[in-house]
Short mmCIF file of N, CA and C in Angstrom, two decimals:
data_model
loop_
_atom_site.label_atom_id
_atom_site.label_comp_id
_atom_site.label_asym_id
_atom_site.label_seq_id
_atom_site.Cartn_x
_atom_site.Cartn_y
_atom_site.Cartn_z
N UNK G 283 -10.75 -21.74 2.09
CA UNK G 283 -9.39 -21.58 1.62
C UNK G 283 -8.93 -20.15 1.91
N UNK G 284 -8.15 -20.10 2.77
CA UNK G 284 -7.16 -18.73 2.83
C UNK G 284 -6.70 -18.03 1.70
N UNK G 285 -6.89 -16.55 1.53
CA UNK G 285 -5.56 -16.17 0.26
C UNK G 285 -5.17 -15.06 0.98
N UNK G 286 -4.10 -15.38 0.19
CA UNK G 286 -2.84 -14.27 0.48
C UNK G 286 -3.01 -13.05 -0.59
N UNK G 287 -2.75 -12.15 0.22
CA UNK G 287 -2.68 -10.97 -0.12
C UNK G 287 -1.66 -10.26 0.80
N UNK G 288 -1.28 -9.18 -0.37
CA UNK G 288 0.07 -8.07 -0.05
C UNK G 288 -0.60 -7.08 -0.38
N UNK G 289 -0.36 -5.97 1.34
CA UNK G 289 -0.41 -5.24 1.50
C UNK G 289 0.68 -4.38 1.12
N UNK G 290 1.17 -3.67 -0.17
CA UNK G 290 2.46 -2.93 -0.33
C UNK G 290 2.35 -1.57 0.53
N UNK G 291 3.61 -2.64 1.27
CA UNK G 291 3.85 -1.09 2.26
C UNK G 291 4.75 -2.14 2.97
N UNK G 292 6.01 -0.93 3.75
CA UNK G 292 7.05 -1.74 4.78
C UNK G 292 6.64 -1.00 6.44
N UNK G 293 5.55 -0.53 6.30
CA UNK G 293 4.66 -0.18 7.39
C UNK G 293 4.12 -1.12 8.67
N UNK G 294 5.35 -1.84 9.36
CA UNK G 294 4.08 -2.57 9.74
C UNK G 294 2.75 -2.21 10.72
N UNK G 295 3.04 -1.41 11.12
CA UNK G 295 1.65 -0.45 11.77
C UNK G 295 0.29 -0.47 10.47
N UNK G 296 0.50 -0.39 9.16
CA UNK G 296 -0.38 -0.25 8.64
C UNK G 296 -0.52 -2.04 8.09
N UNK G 297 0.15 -2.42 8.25
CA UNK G 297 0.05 -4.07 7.85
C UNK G 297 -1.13 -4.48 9.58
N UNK G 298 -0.95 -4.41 10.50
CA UNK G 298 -1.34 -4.80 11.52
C UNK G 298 -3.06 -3.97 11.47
N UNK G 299 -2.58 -2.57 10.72
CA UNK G 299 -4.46 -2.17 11.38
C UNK G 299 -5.59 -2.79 10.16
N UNK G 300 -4.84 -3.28 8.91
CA UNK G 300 -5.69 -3.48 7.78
C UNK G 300 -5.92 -5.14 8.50
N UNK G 301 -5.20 -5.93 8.73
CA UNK G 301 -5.20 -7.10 9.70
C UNK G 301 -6.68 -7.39 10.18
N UNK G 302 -6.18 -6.14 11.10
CA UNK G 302 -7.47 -6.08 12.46
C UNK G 302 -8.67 -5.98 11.70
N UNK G 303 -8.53 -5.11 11.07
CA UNK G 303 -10.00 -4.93 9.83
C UNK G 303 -10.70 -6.08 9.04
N UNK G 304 -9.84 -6.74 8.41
CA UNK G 304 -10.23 -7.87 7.52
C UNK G 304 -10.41 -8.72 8.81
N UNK G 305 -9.95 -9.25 9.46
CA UNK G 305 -10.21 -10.12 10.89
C UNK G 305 -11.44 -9.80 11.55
N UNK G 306 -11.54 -8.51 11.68
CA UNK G 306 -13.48 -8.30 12.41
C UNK G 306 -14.39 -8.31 11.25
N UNK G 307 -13.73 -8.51 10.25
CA UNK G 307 -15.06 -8.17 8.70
C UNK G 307 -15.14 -9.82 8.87
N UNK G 308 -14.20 -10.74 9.37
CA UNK G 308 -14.60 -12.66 9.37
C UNK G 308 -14.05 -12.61 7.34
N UNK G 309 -13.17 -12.15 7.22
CA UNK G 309 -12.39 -12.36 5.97
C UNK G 309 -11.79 -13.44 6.02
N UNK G 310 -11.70 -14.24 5.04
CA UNK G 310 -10.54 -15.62 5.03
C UNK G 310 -9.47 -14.87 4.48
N UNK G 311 -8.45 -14.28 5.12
CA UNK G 311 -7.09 -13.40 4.27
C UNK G 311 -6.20 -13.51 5.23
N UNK G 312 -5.06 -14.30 4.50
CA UNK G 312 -3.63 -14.44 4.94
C UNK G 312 -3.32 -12.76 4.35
N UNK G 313 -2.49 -11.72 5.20
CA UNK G 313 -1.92 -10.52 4.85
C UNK G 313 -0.82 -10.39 5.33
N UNK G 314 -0.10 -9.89 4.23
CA UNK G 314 1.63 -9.45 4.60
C UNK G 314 1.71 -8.61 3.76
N UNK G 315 2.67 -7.74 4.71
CA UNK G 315 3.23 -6.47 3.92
C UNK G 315 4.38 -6.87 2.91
N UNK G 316 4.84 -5.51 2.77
CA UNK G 316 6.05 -5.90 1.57
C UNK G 316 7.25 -6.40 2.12
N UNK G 317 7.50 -6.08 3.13
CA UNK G 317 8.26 -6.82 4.19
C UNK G 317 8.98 -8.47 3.87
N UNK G 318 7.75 -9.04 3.74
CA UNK G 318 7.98 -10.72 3.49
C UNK G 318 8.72 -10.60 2.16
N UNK G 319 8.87 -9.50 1.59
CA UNK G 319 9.59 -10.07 0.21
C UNK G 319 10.74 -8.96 0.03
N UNK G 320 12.10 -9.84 0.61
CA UNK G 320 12.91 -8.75 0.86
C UNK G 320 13.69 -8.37 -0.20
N UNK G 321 13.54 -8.86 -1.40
CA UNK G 321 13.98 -8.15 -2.43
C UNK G 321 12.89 -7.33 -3.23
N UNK G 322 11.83 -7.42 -2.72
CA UNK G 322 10.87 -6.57 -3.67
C UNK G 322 11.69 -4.67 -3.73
N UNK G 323 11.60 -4.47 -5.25
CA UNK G 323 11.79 -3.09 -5.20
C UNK G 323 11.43 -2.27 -4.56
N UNK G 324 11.91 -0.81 -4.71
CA UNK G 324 10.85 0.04 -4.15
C UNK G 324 10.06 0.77 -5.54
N UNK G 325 8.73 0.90 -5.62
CA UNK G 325 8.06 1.44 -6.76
C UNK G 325 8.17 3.31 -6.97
N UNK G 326 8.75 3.80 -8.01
CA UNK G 326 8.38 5.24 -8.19
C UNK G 326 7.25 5.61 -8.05
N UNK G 327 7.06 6.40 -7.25
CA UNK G 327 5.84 7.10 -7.47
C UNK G 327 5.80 8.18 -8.11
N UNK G 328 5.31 8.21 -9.38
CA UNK G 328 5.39 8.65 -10.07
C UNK G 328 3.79 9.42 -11.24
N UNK G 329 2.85 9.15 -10.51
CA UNK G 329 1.76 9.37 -10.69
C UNK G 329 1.12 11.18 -10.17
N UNK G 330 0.31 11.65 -10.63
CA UNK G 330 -0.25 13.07 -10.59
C UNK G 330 -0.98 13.01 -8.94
N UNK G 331 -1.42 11.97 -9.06
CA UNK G 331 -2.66 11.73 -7.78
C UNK G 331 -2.05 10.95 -6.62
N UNK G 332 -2.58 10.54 -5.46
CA UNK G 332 -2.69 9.61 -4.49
C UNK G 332 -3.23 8.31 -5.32
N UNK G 333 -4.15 8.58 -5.75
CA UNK G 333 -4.99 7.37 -6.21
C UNK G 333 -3.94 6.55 -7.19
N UNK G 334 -3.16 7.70 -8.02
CA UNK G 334 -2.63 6.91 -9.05
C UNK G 334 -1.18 6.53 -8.73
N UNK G 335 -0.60 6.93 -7.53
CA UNK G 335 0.51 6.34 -6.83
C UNK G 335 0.23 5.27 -6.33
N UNK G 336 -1.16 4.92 -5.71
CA UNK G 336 -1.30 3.83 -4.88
C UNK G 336 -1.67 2.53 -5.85
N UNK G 337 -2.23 2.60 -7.17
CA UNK G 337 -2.78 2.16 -8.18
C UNK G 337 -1.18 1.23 -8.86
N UNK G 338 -0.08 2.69 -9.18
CA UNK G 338 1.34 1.90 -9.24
C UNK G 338 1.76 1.06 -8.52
N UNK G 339 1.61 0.96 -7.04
CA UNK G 339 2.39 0.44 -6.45
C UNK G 339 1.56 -0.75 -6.20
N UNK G 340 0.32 -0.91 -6.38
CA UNK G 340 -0.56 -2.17 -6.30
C UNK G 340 0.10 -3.37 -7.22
N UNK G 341 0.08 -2.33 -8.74
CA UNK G 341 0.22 -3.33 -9.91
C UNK G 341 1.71 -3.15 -9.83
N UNK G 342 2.38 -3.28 -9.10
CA UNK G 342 4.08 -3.39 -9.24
C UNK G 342 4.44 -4.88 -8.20
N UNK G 343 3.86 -4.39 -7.14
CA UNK G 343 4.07 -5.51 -6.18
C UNK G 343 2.92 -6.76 -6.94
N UNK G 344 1.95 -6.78 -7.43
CA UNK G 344 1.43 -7.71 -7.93
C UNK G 344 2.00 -8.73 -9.04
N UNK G 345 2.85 -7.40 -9.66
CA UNK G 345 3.56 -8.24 -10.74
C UNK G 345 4.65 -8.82 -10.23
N UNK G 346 5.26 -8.39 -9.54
CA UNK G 346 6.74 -8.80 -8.53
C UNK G 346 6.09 -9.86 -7.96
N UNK G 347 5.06 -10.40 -7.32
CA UNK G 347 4.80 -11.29 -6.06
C UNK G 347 4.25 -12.75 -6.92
N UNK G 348 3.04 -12.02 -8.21
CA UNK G 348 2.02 -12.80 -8.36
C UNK G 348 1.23 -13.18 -7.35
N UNK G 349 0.93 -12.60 -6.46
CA UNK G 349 -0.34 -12.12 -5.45
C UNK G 349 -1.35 -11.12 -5.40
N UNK G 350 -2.41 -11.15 -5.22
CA UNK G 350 -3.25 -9.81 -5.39
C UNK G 350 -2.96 -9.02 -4.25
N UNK G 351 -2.21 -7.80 -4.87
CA UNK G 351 -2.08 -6.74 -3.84
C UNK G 351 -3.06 -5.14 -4.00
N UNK G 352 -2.85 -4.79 -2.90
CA UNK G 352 -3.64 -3.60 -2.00
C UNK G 352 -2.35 -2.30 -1.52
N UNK G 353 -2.66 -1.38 -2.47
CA UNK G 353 -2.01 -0.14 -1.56
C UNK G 353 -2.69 1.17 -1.19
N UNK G 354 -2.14 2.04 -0.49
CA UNK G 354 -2.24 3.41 -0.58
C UNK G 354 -1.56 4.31 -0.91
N UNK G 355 -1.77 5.68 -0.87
CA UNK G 355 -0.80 6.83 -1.29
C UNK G 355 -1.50 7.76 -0.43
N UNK G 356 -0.79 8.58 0.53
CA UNK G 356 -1.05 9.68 1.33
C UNK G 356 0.05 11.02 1.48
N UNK G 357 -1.09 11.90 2.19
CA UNK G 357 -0.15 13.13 2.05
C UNK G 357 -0.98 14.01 2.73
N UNK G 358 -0.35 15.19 2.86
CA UNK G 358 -0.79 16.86 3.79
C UNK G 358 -0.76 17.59 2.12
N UNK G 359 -2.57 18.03 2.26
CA UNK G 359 -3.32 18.74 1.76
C UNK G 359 -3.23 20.01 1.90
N UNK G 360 -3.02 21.22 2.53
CA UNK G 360 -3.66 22.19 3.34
C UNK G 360 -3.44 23.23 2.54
N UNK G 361 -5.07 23.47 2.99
CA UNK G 361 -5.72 24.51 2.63
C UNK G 361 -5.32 25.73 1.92
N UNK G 362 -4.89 26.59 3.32
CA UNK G 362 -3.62 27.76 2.87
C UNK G 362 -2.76 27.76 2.16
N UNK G 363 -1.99 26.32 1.95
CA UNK G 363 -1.32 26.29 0.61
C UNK G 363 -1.76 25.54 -0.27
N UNK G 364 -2.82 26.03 -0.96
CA UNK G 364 -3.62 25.56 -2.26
C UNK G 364 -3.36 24.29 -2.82
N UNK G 365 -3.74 23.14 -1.34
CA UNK G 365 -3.49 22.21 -1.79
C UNK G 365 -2.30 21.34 -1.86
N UNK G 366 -1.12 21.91 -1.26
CA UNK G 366 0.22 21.50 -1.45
C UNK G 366 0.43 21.09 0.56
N UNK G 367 1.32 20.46 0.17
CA UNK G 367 2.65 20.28 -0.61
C UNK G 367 1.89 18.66 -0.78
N UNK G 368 0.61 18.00 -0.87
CA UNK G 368 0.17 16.98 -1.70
C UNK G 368 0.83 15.96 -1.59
N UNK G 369 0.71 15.41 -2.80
CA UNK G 369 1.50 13.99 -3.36
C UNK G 369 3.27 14.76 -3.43
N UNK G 370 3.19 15.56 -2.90
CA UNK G 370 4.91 15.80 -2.73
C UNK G 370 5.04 15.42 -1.25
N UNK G 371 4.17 15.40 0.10
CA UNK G 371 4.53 15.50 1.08
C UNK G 371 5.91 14.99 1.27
N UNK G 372 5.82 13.60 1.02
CA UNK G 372 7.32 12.63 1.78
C UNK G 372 8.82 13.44 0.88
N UNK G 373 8.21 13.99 -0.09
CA UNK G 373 9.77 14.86 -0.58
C UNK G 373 9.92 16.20 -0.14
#
């Protein structure tokens, strides 16, 4: 039996490489991004961490879909600036 799972993200570059992944692991997983659900919100990120942005946006689209979803949260670290500009990058 196939399941579906949502990848939250309107990425489809990152919908296609998690794809390729679960497909050479021999996963039974139907995957779609957030894409397929064109009224899904967009989630605040609103969390201290990566972890805990990506953690929101898992359990947001999960509750929106009733599908088990999968996200991330990324960003530029560097060094010289102690760490910044972080979980601010995209602002």
């Amino acid at each position: 039996m196939t399941r579906r799972v949502v990848l939250a993200t309107r990425n489809a570059g990152k919908v296609a490489e998690l794809r390729r992944i679960l497909d050479a692991a021999g996963l039974d997983v139907e995957l779609v991004g957030a894409q397929a659900f064109a009224a899904l919100p967009d989630v605040a990120e609103t969390g201290t961490t990566f972890a805990a942005n990506a953690v929101l946006k898992a359990r947001a689209v999960a509750a929106y879909t009733g599908l088990p979803a999968i996200a991330d949260d990324s960003g530029l670290c560097v060094d010289a600036l102690n760490g910044l500009p972080g979980i601010l990058s995209a602002r």
